[in-house]
Amino acid sequence: MNETDILIETFCYYDSNVSFFYLNVNKTIPEEWRPQDYVVVGLGLTVCVFIILTNILVMSAIFMNRRFHYPIYYLLGNLAAADLFAGIAYMHLMFHTGPWTKKLSIYQWFLRQGLIDTSLTASVINLMAIALERHQTIFTMQLHSSMTNRRVILLILAIWLIAIVMGLVPTMGWNCMCDLQNCSKMAPLYSRSYLVFWAVLNLFSFTVMVVVYTRIFIYVRRKNLRMSQHTSQTKHKETVVSLMRTVFMILGCFVICWTPGLVLLLLDGVNCGCGVLTYEKYMLVLAEFNSLMNPIIYSYRDQDMRRTFKRILCCLWPRAGGRGQHAGCHRNGSSKKLIVIFCCCLFFMNVD
């Protein structure tokens, strides 16, 4: 009996299909498309298209406007790239969900989940990098750090390298294919121990970032009150505070959208038996909307960003405005062509 138990525990189901693991945790894969499935996929794809286009708009604005050629904006641009990647990941999910799930191979399923994990990791690490950049500059009341472009590029490459590695961890072995008793209900091929690690790590990172940003924000407000009599630096101080508020809103939105899903993953990881599958789709939709929020925040908070958005849109659709509105587009024909080609290439790559 003991030998049999050992054989069962050490046997790995590498040749099994995805349906086998779903049946193992009693998670149902629908046989046919239901009306609600069409609604979910249709809405999901629509949101994904907006996520992709709006974040391309943010990246193009940072590339196009020289006022944004500073480390903080490069990192915000990389955050937009992470949101763009999230849009691609969610679009890929929409085309590999519902009844299509049964047709997936094991590694196609891991790819589907790994893309979402990678996008979340990239966003979290990028927000940490922004926190460090702001900590370095704000406590000296500077608007921009002295970090060189080379260091920024290396930092961005490191962010994506770590994100990709974290997304590959379940594929590389931390899964339940050799331990069916430890399989997750929400992600039936993931180990519950991995979900606990993943959720705790990200929730801890959220807490640290909130504490750091709150400390910076309080310091800036106190500093401004002490220097209120010096009117010569009023515009500079307002710019510093405005940028800090924008970053704080981005962080707040990110935490609000992702924390419920991570808590749900944690509950699934500890096998709470509290019906996590009931709320799974709602948490995914909430997380998806986060990738759409940052461009809206930029439009609301940053006048320069808003003007650059209008300039790009006037370049793409010159008939929408008068001659004076898009005169700058004709003076910068090469920039216009580059942005249009960049947007079109990325869009069609994402759709495929």
Tab-separated table of N, CA, C and O in Angstrom, residues 5-65:
chain	number	residue	atom	x	y	z
A	5	ASP	N	1.168	4.187	-2.940
A	5	ASP	CA	1.008	5.618	-2.663
A	5	ASP	C	2.191	6.415	-3.189
A	5	ASP	O	2.029	7.502	-3.755
A	6	ILE	N	3.398	5.848	-3.024
A	6	ILE	CA	4.595	6.541	-3.512
A	6	ILE	C	4.562	6.652	-5.027
A	6	ILE	O	4.885	7.706	-5.596
A	7	LEU	N	4.119	5.590	-5.702
A	7	LEU	CA	4.040	5.611	-7.165
A	7	LEU	C	3.041	6.655	-7.639
A	7	LEU	O	3.267	7.376	-8.610
A	8	ILE	N	1.893	6.743	-6.931
A	8	ILE	CA	0.867	7.717	-7.309
A	8	ILE	C	1.395	9.139	-7.130
A	8	ILE	O	1.190	10.023	-7.957
A	9	GLU	N	2.122	9.356	-6.025
A	9	GLU	CA	2.615	10.696	-5.726
A	9	GLU	C	3.687	11.153	-6.708
A	9	GLU	O	3.797	12.331	-7.009
A	10	THR	N	4.489	10.218	-7.194
A	10	THR	CA	5.610	10.598	-8.052
A	10	THR	C	5.281	10.496	-9.534
A	10	THR	O	6.099	10.866	-10.360
A	11	PHE	N	4.098	9.995	-9.878
A	11	PHE	CA	3.747	9.869	-11.292
A	11	PHE	C	3.408	11.245	-11.870
A	11	PHE	O	2.675	12.024	-11.253
A	12	CYS	N	3.917	11.539	-13.040
A	12	CYS	CA	3.681	12.838	-13.694
A	12	CYS	C	2.804	12.644	-14.927
A	12	CYS	O	3.028	11.727	-15.724
A	13	TYR	N	1.846	13.538	-15.093
A	13	TYR	CA	0.858	13.423	-16.156
A	13	TYR	C	1.194	14.369	-17.315
A	13	TYR	O	0.370	15.178	-17.738
A	14	TYR	N	2.397	14.224	-17.837
A	14	TYR	CA	2.839	15.107	-18.914
A	14	TYR	C	2.076	14.864	-20.208
A	14	TYR	O	1.937	15.767	-21.041
A	15	ASP	N	1.601	13.640	-20.418
A	15	ASP	CA	0.916	13.295	-21.657
A	15	ASP	C	-0.591	13.501	-21.585
A	15	ASP	O	-1.305	13.225	-22.546
A	16	SER	N	-1.095	13.956	-20.445
A	16	SER	CA	-2.531	14.187	-20.305
A	16	SER	C	-2.923	15.499	-20.974
A	16	SER	O	-2.089	16.387	-21.181
A	17	ASN	N	-4.208	15.604	-21.316
A	17	ASN	CA	-4.684	16.840	-21.939
A	17	ASN	C	-5.194	17.811	-20.882
A	17	ASN	O	-5.292	17.480	-19.692
A	18	VAL	N	-5.552	19.006	-21.323
A	18	VAL	CA	-5.999	20.056	-20.400
A	18	VAL	C	-7.283	19.644	-19.683
A	18	VAL	O	-7.461	19.911	-18.486
A	19	SER	N	-8.182	18.960	-20.407
A	19	SER	CA	-9.459	18.546	-19.806
A	19	SER	C	-9.254	17.655	-18.594
A	19	SER	O	-10.028	17.719	-17.636
A	20	PHE	N	-8.218	16.830	-18.626
A	20	PHE	CA	-7.931	15.938	-17.501
A	20	PHE	C	-7.689	16.735	-16.218
A	20	PHE	O	-8.211	16.384	-15.155
A	21	PHE	N	-6.936	17.812	-16.308
A	21	PHE	CA	-6.623	18.610	-15.119
A	21	PHE	C	-7.833	19.420	-14.661
A	21	PHE	O	-8.001	19.662	-13.456
A	22	TYR	N	-8.687	19.851	-15.601
A	22	TYR	CA	-9.906	20.556	-15.221
A	22	TYR	C	-10.862	19.617	-14.489
A	22	TYR	O	-11.500	20.004	-13.497
A	23	LEU	N	-10.978	18.374	-14.979
A	23	LEU	CA	-11.821	17.386	-14.308
A	23	LEU	C	-11.272	17.061	-12.919
A	23	LEU	O	-12.037	16.801	-11.984
A	24	ASN	N	-9.960	17.099	-12.774
A	24	ASN	CA	-9.328	16.786	-11.499
A	24	ASN	C	-9.755	17.742	-10.394
A	24	ASN	O	-9.873	17.356	-9.227
A	25	VAL	N	-10.014	19.015	-10.754
A	25	VAL	CA	-10.425	20.013	-9.743
A	25	VAL	C	-11.904	20.376	-9.870
A	25	VAL	O	-12.371	21.349	-9.276
A	26	ASN	N	-12.628	19.583	-10.695
A	26	ASN	CA	-14.073	19.800	-10.893
A	26	ASN	C	-14.392	21.177	-11.479
A	26	ASN	O	-15.403	21.804	-11.118
A	27	LYS	N	-13.518	21.663	-12.356
A	27	LYS	CA	-13.788	22.909	-13.063
A	27	LYS	C	-14.323	22.565	-14.448
A	27	LYS	O	-13.698	21.803	-15.198
A	28	THR	N	-15.466	23.127	-14.797
A	28	THR	CA	-16.166	22.751	-16.029
A	28	THR	C	-15.678	23.564	-17.217
A	28	THR	O	-15.537	24.782	-17.133
A	29	ILE	N	-15.442	22.851	-18.330
A	29	ILE	CA	-15.184	23.506	-19.610
A	29	ILE	C	-16.451	23.370	-20.441
A	29	ILE	O	-16.890	22.249	-20.722
A	30	PRO	N	-17.088	24.476	-20.838
A	30	PRO	CA	-18.344	24.364	-21.599
A	30	PRO	C	-18.150	23.645	-22.927
A	30	PRO	O	-17.143	23.826	-23.603
A	31	GLU	N	-19.133	22.820	-23.275
A	31	GLU	CA	-19.056	22.058	-24.517
A	31	GLU	C	-19.347	22.938	-25.737
A	31	GLU	O	-18.745	22.766	-26.792
A	32	GLU	N	-20.292	23.868	-25.578
A	32	GLU	CA	-20.702	24.734	-26.675
A	32	GLU	C	-20.700	26.188	-26.211
A	32	GLU	O	-20.722	26.483	-25.016
A	33	TRP	N	-20.703	27.067	-27.195
A	33	TRP	CA	-20.734	28.498	-26.880
A	33	TRP	C	-22.130	28.899	-26.426
A	33	TRP	O	-23.117	28.669	-27.118
A	34	ARG	N	-22.181	29.536	-25.262
A	34	ARG	CA	-23.429	30.033	-24.722
A	34	ARG	C	-23.544	31.535	-25.000
A	34	ARG	O	-22.534	32.185	-25.271
A	35	PRO	N	-24.746	32.100	-24.930
A	35	PRO	CA	-24.896	33.549	-25.192
A	35	PRO	C	-23.989	34.404	-24.305
A	35	PRO	O	-23.391	35.377	-24.777
A	36	GLN	N	-23.871	34.026	-23.030
A	36	GLN	CA	-23.023	34.817	-22.136
A	36	GLN	C	-21.545	34.723	-22.510
A	36	GLN	O	-20.769	35.659	-22.274
A	37	ASP	N	-21.158	33.585	-23.132
A	37	ASP	CA	-19.773	33.451	-23.583
A	37	ASP	C	-19.471	34.423	-24.717
A	37	ASP	O	-18.400	35.029	-24.765
A	38	TYR	N	-20.418	34.561	-25.643
A	38	TYR	CA	-20.237	35.505	-26.746
A	38	TYR	C	-20.133	36.938	-26.223
A	38	TYR	O	-19.329	37.742	-26.723
A	39	VAL	N	-20.956	37.247	-25.207
A	39	VAL	CA	-20.934	38.596	-24.635
A	39	VAL	C	-19.583	38.872	-23.963
A	39	VAL	O	-18.976	39.929	-24.173
A	40	VAL	N	-19.103	37.899	-23.176
A	40	VAL	CA	-17.838	38.070	-22.462
A	40	VAL	C	-16.678	38.237	-23.436
A	40	VAL	O	-15.845	39.147	-23.300
A	41	VAL	N	-16.618	37.357	-24.458
A	41	VAL	CA	-15.523	37.425	-25.424
A	41	VAL	C	-15.612	38.704	-26.263
A	41	VAL	O	-14.603	39.371	-26.509
A	42	GLY	N	-16.835	39.052	-26.687
A	42	GLY	CA	-17.002	40.273	-27.483
A	42	GLY	C	-16.608	41.517	-26.715
A	42	GLY	O	-15.886	42.383	-27.228
A	43	LEU	N	-17.033	41.610	-25.447
A	43	LEU	CA	-16.669	42.750	-24.617
A	43	LEU	C	-15.173	42.749	-24.335
A	43	LEU	O	-14.516	43.795	-24.392
A	44	GLY	N	-14.637	41.555	-24.065
A	44	GLY	CA	-13.209	41.444	-23.773
A	44	GLY	C	-12.351	41.886	-24.942
A	44	GLY	O	-11.367	42.613	-24.764
A	45	LEU	N	-12.711	41.462	-26.152
A	45	LEU	CA	-11.936	41.849	-27.333
A	45	LEU	C	-12.029	43.351	-27.593
A	45	LEU	O	-11.053	43.981	-27.995
A	46	THR	N	-13.220	43.923	-27.358
A	46	THR	CA	-13.390	45.371	-27.546
A	46	THR	C	-12.492	46.149	-26.594
A	46	THR	O	-11.800	47.091	-26.993
A	47	VAL	N	-12.473	45.737	-25.323
A	47	VAL	CA	-11.616	46.394	-24.336
A	47	VAL	C	-10.148	46.226	-24.710
A	47	VAL	O	-9.345	47.155	-24.579
A	48	CYS	N	-9.783	45.022	-25.199
A	48	CYS	CA	-8.392	44.766	-25.588
A	48	CYS	C	-7.939	45.699	-26.703
A	48	CYS	O	-6.805	46.200	-26.688
A	49	VAL	N	-8.800	45.927	-27.693
A	49	VAL	CA	-8.453	46.827	-28.790
A	49	VAL	C	-8.204	48.233	-28.263
A	49	VAL	O	-7.236	48.901	-28.645
A	50	PHE	N	-9.071	48.703	-27.349
A	50	PHE	CA	-8.884	50.029	-26.760
A	50	PHE	C	-7.596	50.087	-25.932
A	50	PHE	O	-6.872	51.096	-25.958
A	51	ILE	N	-7.307	49.013	-25.186
A	51	ILE	CA	-6.073	48.970	-24.393
A	51	ILE	C	-4.863	49.111	-25.300
A	51	ILE	O	-3.937	49.895	-25.036
A	52	ILE	N	-4.844	48.352	-26.382
A	52	ILE	CA	-3.706	48.364	-27.304
A	52	ILE	C	-3.538	49.737	-27.947
A	52	ILE	O	-2.443	50.306	-27.967
A	53	LEU	N	-4.634	50.302	-28.456
A	53	LEU	CA	-4.551	51.579	-29.166
A	53	LEU	C	-4.200	52.736	-28.234
A	53	LEU	O	-3.364	53.589	-28.572
A	54	THR	N	-4.810	52.778	-27.041
A	54	THR	CA	-4.552	53.904	-26.141
A	54	THR	C	-3.126	53.875	-25.590
A	54	THR	O	-2.504	54.928	-25.421
A	55	ASN	N	-2.612	52.683	-25.318
A	55	ASN	CA	-1.244	52.614	-24.805
A	55	ASN	C	-0.204	52.840	-25.892
A	55	ASN	O	0.885	53.340	-25.619
A	56	ILE	N	-0.530	52.496	-27.122
A	56	ILE	CA	0.337	52.888	-28.239
A	56	ILE	C	0.357	54.411	-28.354
A	56	ILE	O	1.395	55.020	-28.631
A	57	LEU	N	-0.795	55.037	-28.101
A	57	LEU	CA	-0.889	56.499	-28.133
A	57	LEU	C	0.024	57.112	-27.067
A	57	LEU	O	0.740	58.091	-27.341
A	58	VAL	N	0.030	56.534	-25.859
A	58	VAL	CA	0.897	57.037	-24.788
A	58	VAL	C	2.365	56.886	-25.172
A	58	VAL	O	3.167	57.831	-25.023
A	59	MET	N	2.746	55.716	-25.666
A	59	MET	CA	4.139	55.472	-26.047
A	59	MET	C	4.565	56.406	-27.176
A	59	MET	O	5.685	56.922	-27.191
A	60	SER	N	3.662	56.643	-28.121
A	60	SER	CA	3.967	57.544	-29.236
A	60	SER	C	4.139	58.979	-28.754
A	60	SER	O	5.008	59.704	-29.235
A	61	ALA	N	3.298	59.387	-27.781
A	61	ALA	CA	3.391	60.749	-27.247
A	61	ALA	C	4.730	60.967	-26.545
A	61	ALA	O	5.369	62.015	-26.715
A	62	ILE	N	5.173	59.984	-25.778
A	62	ILE	CA	6.458	60.105	-25.081
A	62	ILE	C	7.616	60.119	-26.077
A	62	ILE	O	8.599	60.851	-25.923
A	63	PHE	N	7.497	59.329	-27.133
A	63	PHE	CA	8.528	59.308	-28.172
A	63	PHE	C	8.561	60.615	-28.958
A	63	PHE	O	9.629	61.118	-29.324
A	64	MET	N	7.392	61.216	-29.167
A	64	MET	CA	7.267	62.355	-30.064
A	64	MET	C	7.617	63.688	-29.390
A	64	MET	O	8.221	64.568	-30.014
A	65	ASN	N	7.265	63.840	-28.121
A	65	ASN	CA	7.421	65.117	-27.422
A	65	ASN	C	8.728	65.119	-26.632
A	65	ASN	O	8.909	64.318	-25.706
